[in-house]
Structures are given as structure tokens and as C-alpha cells.
Tab-separated table of C-alpha atoms in Angstrom:
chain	number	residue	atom	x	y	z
A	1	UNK	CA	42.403	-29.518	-27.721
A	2	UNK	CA	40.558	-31.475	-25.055
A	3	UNK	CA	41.709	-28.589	-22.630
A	4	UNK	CA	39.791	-26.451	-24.974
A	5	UNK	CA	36.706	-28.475	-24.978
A	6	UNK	CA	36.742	-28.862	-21.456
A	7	UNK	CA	37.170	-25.251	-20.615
A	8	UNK	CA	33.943	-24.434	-23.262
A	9	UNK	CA	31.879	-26.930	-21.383
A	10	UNK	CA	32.394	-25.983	-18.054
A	11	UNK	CA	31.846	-22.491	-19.782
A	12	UNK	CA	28.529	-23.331	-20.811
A	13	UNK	CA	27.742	-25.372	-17.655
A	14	UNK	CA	28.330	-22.110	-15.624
A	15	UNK	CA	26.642	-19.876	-18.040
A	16	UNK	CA	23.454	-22.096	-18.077
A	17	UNK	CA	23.553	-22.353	-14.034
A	18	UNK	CA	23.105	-18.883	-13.618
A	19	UNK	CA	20.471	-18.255	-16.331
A	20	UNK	CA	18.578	-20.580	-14.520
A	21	UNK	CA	19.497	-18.922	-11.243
A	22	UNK	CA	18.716	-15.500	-12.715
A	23	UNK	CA	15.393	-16.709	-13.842
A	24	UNK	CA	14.466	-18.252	-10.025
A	25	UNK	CA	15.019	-15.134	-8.491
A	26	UNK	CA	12.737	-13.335	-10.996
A	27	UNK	CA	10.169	-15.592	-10.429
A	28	UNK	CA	10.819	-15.083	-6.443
A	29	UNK	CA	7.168	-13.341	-5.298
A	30	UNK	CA	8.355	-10.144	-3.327
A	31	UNK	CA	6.921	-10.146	0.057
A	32	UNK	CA	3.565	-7.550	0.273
A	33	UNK	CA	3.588	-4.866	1.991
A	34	UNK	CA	2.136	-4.260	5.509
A	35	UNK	CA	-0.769	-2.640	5.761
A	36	UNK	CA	-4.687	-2.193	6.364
A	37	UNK	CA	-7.773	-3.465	4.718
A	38	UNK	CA	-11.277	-1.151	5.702
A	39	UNK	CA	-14.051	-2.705	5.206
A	40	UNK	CA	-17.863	-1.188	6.043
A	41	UNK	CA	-20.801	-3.118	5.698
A	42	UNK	CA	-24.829	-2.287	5.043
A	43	UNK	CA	-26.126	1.122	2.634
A	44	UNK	CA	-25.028	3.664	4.410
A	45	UNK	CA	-24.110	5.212	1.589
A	46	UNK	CA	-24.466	8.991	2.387
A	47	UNK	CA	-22.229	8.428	5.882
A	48	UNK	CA	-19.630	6.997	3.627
A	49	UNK	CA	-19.493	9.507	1.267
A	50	UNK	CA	-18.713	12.237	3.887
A	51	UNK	CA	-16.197	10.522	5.881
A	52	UNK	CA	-14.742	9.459	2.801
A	53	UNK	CA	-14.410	13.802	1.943
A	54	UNK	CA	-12.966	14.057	5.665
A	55	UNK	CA	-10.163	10.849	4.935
A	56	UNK	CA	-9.213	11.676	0.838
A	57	UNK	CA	-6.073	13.695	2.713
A	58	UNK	CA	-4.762	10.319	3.428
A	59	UNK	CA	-5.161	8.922	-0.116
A	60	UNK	CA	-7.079	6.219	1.197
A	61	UNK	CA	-8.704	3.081	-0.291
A	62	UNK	CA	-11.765	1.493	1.347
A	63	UNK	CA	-13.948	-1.837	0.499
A	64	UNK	CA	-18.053	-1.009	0.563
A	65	UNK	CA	-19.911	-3.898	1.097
A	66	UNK	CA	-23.245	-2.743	0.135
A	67	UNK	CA	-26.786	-4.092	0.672
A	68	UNK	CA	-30.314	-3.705	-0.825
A	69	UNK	CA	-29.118	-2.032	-3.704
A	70	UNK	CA	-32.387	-2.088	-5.267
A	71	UNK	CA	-33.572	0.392	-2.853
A	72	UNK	CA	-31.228	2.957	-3.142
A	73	UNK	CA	-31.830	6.217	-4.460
A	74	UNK	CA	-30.255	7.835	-7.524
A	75	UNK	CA	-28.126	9.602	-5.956
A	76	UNK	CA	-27.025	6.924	-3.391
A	77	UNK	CA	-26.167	5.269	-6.725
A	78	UNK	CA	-24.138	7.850	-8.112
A	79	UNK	CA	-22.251	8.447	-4.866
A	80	UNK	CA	-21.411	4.648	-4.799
A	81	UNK	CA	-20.083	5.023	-8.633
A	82	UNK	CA	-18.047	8.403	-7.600
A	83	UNK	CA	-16.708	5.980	-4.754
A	84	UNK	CA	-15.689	3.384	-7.057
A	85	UNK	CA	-14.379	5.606	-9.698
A	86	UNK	CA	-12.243	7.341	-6.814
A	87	UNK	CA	-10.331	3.326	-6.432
A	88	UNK	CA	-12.694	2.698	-3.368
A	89	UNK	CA	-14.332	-1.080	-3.582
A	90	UNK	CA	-17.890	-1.588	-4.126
A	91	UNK	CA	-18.557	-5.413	-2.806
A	92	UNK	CA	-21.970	-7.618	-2.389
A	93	UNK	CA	-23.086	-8.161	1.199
A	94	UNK	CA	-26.487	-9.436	0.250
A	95	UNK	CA	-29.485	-8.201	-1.648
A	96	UNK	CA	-32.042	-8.367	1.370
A	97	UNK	CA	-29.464	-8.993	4.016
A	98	UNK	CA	-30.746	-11.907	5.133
A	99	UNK	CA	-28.031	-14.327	7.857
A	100	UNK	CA	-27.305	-16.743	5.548
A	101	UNK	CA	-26.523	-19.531	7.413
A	102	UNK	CA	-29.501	-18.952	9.119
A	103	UNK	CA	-31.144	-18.546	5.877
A	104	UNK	CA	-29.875	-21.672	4.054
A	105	UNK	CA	-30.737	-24.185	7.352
A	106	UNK	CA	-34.203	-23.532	6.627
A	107	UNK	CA	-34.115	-22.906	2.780
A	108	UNK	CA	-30.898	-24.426	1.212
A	109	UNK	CA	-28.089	-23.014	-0.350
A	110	UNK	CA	-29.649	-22.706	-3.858
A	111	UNK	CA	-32.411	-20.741	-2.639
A	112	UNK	CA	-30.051	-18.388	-0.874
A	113	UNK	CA	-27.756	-17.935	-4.434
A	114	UNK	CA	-31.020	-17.460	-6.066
A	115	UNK	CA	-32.616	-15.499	-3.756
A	116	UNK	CA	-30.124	-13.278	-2.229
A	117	UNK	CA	-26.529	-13.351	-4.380
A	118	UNK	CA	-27.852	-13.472	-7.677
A	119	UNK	CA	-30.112	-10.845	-8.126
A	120	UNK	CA	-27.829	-8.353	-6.162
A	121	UNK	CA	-25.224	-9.478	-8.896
A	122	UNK	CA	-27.718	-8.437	-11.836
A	123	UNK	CA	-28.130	-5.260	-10.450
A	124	UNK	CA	-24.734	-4.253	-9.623
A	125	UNK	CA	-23.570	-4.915	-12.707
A	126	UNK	CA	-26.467	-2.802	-14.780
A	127	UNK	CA	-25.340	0.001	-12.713
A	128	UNK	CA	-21.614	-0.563	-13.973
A	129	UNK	CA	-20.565	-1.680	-10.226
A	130	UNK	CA	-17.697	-4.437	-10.491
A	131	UNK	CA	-18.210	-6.947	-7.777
A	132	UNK	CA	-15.921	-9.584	-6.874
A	133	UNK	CA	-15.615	-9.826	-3.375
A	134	UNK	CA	-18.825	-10.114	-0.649
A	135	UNK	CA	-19.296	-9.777	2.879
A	136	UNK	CA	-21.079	-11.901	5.354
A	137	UNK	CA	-24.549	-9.815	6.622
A	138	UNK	CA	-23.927	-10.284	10.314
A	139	UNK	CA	-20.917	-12.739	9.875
A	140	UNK	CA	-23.319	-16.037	9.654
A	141	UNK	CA	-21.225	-18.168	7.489
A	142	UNK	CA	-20.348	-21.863	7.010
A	143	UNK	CA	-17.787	-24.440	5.005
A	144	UNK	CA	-20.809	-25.299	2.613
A	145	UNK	CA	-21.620	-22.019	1.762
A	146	UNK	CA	-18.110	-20.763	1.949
A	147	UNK	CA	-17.676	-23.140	-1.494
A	148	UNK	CA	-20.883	-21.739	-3.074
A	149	UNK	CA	-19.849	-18.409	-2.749
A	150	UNK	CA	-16.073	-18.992	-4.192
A	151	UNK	CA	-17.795	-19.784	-6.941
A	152	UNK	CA	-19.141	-16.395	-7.586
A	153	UNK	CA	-17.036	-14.367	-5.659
A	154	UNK	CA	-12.663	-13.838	-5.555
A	155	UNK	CA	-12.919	-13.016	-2.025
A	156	UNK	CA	-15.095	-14.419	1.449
A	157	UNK	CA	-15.104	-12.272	4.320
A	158	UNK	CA	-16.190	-13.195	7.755
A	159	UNK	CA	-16.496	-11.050	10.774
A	160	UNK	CA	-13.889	-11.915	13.839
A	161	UNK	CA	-14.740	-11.540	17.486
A	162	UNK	CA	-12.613	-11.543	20.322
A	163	UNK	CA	-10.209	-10.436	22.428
A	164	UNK	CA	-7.273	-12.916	21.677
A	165	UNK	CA	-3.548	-11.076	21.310
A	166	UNK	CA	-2.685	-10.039	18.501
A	167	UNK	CA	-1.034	-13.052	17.247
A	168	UNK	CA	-3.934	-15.206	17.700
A	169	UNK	CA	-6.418	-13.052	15.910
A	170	UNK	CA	-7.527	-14.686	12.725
A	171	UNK	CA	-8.366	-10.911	11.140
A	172	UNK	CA	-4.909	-10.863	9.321
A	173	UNK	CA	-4.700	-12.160	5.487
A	174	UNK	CA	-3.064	-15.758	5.438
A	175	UNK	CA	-3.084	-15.961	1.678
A	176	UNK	CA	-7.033	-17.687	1.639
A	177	UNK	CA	-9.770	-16.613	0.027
A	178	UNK	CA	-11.880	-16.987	3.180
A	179	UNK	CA	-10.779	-13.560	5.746
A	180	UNK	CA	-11.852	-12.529	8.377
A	181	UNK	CA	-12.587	-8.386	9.394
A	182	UNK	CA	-12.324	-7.088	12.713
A	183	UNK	CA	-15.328	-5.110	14.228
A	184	UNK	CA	-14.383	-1.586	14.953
A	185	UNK	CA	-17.803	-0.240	15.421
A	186	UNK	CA	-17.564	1.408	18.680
A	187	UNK	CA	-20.199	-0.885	20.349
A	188	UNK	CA	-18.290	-4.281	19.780
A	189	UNK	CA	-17.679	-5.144	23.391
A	190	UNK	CA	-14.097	-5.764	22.196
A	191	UNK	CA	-13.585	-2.833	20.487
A	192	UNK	CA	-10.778	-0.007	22.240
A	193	UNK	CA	-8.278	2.282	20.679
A	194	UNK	CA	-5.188	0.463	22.561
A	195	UNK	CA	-6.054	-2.347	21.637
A	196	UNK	CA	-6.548	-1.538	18.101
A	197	UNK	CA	-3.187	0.174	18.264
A	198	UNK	CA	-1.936	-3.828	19.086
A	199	UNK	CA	-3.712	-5.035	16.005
A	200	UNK	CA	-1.757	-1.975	14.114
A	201	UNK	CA	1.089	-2.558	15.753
A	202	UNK	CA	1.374	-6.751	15.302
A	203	UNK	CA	0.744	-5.673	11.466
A	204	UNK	CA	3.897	-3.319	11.194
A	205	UNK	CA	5.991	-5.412	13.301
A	206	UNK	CA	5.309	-8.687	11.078
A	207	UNK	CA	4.725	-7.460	7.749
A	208	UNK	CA	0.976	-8.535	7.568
A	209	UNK	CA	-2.409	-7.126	6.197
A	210	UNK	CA	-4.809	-6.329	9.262
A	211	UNK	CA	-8.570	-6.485	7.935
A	212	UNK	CA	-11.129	-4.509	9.451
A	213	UNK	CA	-14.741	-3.886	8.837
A	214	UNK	CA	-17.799	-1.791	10.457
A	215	UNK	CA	-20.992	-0.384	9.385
A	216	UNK	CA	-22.284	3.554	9.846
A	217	UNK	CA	-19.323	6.061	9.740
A	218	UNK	CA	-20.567	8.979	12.589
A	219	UNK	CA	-19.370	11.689	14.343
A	220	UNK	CA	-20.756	10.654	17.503
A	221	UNK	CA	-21.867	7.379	18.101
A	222	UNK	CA	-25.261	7.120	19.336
A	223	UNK	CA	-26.441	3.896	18.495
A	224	UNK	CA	-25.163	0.082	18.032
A	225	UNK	CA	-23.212	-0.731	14.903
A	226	UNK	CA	-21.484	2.858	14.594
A	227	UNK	CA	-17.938	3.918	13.674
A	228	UNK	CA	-16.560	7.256	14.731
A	229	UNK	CA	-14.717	9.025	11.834
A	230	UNK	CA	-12.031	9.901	14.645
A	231	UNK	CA	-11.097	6.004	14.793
A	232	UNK	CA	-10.997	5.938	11.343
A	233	UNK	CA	-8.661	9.177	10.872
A	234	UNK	CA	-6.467	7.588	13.856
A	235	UNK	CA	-6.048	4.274	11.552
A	236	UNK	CA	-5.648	6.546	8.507
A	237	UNK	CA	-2.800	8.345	10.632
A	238	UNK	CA	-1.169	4.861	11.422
A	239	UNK	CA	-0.933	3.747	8.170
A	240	UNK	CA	0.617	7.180	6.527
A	241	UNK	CA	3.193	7.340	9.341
A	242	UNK	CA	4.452	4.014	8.959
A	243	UNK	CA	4.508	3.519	5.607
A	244	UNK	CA	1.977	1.157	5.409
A	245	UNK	CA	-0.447	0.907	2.596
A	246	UNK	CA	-4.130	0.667	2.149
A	247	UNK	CA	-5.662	-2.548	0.416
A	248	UNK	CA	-9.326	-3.070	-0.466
A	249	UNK	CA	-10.541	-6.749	-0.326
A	250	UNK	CA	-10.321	-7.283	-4.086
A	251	UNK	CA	-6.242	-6.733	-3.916
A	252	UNK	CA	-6.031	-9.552	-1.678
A	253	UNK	CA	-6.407	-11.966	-4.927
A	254	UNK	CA	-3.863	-10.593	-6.565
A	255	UNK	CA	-1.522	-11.662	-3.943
A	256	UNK	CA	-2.767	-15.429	-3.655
């Protein structure tokens, strides 16, 4: 009899150890995927919507950050909405534009919410635009108004500079809230195709999500703050061959 006992509690002991088990190793969070964030600040909405006809062959996903919506045309507008409805990211980079941490030095940070974040919100969202992510106009940014804007906003993003290797750049998601985008715009003094190719390559190699940003897509760049569709299809190309996959800042929450 005790035999018996003993045998149906070290039964239950056993069974109960690996339900528990079981249940830790569904509750494990599978690592992400590697892969490529594009980002593209300002209104350059028409530029946008013809590389995006040139890089659909890709099945791509991008993150707009757009600007002065309340100057846009109609059909600006309804190209952004096409965008969105295509799984592309519409995102708030400002309603004027202004630096804000140049703006908020001489203003405050309540006048710059009021001014500048809330009023961009209200429109976006009578247009049916769902916002939850914003982009620093011209990267001016700061701890203070970092915490103001994670109060309206899932997702921060910064601009990096630099030349640093790969390892060392700061434009790869560590699991914040506050990221950080790479400049690919042709002029960026630290802008190159090899060295891009690191920044691809690092990604890949180390199973991390590389986050880039820029401004006007163009064939040929003729002017500052320009992106040549031909970097973007060589990224695009990157990602398809090595089985990466294509986030938009707003995913990036959902892997907090």
C-alpha cells in the first residue's frame, strides 16, 4: 500500500513538473527576426508614392513620417491613405516641423505639444491616419522631451550620425522605445553603399533590426537630403535574398 502511494505521488510530482515546464517554454518569447526598418521623413508625398510603385515587387513595408499635413493637397492625402491601406506606416514628424529641442529651449515643452504634436494629431486622425509612432524633424531631441512624447506616441525615433562599425552604431532596435534611424540620403557625409552593406550585413549576422530613415526618394540626386531609389532597391534586394523581413516603426512595440 505505501508502495502504491508513493509511486502515485512521485506520479503526480512528475506530471506537475512538466506541466509547469511545458507552460515555461510556451511562454519563452521567440527571438525576432532580422531585418530592416525604412523610415522617410518630411511630405514628399508624391516621390514616395512612385518609388513605392518601383519597390511593391519586393513586398515591402515602409514607415512615412509626414509633416505639415495641413497643407497637403487632396490627393497627397489620398496617396498617403492608399499608402497606409497598402500596410505602409503613416507616422507624425511634426505639424510645422519646427527642431524641437530648439523649439522647447525658448518656448517649453507644453508649447511645443500644443503647438506642434497636438494639432498634427487632430488632423491625422480626421483623415483616418493611425499614428503611433513620430520622428524627430532634423533629429533635435532630448531626455525631457523624449518622456513627453512617450506619452503620446508607442515609438521615439532619433536620427544617428556617424561612422562607428557596425557594432557600435546605436541605429539597431535594443528593445526601447527611444531608436535611432540611420541617414541614407545620399548627401550624409557618412553615407556609402559598402558601408551600408556592413550595417546589412552586422544585421544578418546577429539577428538584429537595422533602422534607417531619409527624406526625398529620386532618381538622381541633385540636391541635399535626397535618396536614390537605386539604394533603396539594393536594400530591398538584401532583405529578399536573405530572408530578412521588413518592419515599420510601429512593429517595434509589439516586440517590447
Amino acid at each position: 500500500m505505501k508502495n502504491w502511494i508513493l509511486s502515485t505521488v512521485l506520479l503526480c510530482t512528475l506530471l506537475i513538473l512538466f506541466s509547469c515546464e511545458t507552460k515555461k517554454d510556451k511562454l519563452k518569447i521567440k527571438p525576432y527576426k532580422a531585418g530592416v526598418i525604412l523610415s522617410f521623413d518630411d511630405a514628399y508625398i508624391n516621390e514616395w508614392y512612385d518609388a513605392d510603385k518601383v519597390l511593391k515587387k519586393y513586398t515591402w513595408k515602409a514607415t512615412f513620417c509626414v509633416c505639415k499635413i495641413n497643407t497637403l493637397s487632396d490627393l497627397e492625402i489620398t496617396k498617403i491613405l492608399e499608402l497606409q491601406k497598402e500596410g505602409h506606416e503613416i507616422a507624425g514628424h511634426g505639424l510645422h516641423h519646427y527642431n524641437a529641442s530648439k523649439f522647447v529651449t525658448k518656448y517649453g515643452i507644453n508649447e511645443y505639444i500644443r503647438q506642434e504634436i497636438n494639432p498634427m494629431l487632430d488632423s491625422m486622425k480626421k483623415l483616418s491616419i493611425n499614428v503611433s509612432s513620430f520622428a524627430y524633424p532634423y533629429g533635435g531631441k532630448s531626455v525631457a522631451l523624449d518622456a513627453a512624447l512617450l506619452t503620446k506616441f508607442k515609438i521615439v525615433r532619433g536620427r544617428s550620425f556617424g561612422g562607428e562599425i557596425p557594432s557600435e552604431q546605436n541605429c539597431y532596435f535594443n528593445k526601447s522605445r527611444i531608436v535611432y534611424g540611420f541617414d541614407i540620403d545620399n548627401s550624409h557625409i557618412h553615407f556609402s553603399v559598402p558601408y551600408l552593406i556592413k550595417l546589412l550585413n552586422y544585421a544578418k549576422n546577429n539577428n538584429k533590426i537595422l533602422i534607417l530613415c531619409s527624406h526625398k526618394t529620386v532618381n538622381d540626386v541633385t540636391l541635399n537630403y535626397q535618396t536614390k531609389v537605386e539604394t533603396l532597391e539594393i536594400i530591398c534586394d538584401y532583405i529578399k535574398r536573405n530572408n530578412m523581413k521588413f518592419y515599420t516603426l510601429s512593429d517595434l512595440n509589439k516586440l517590447q
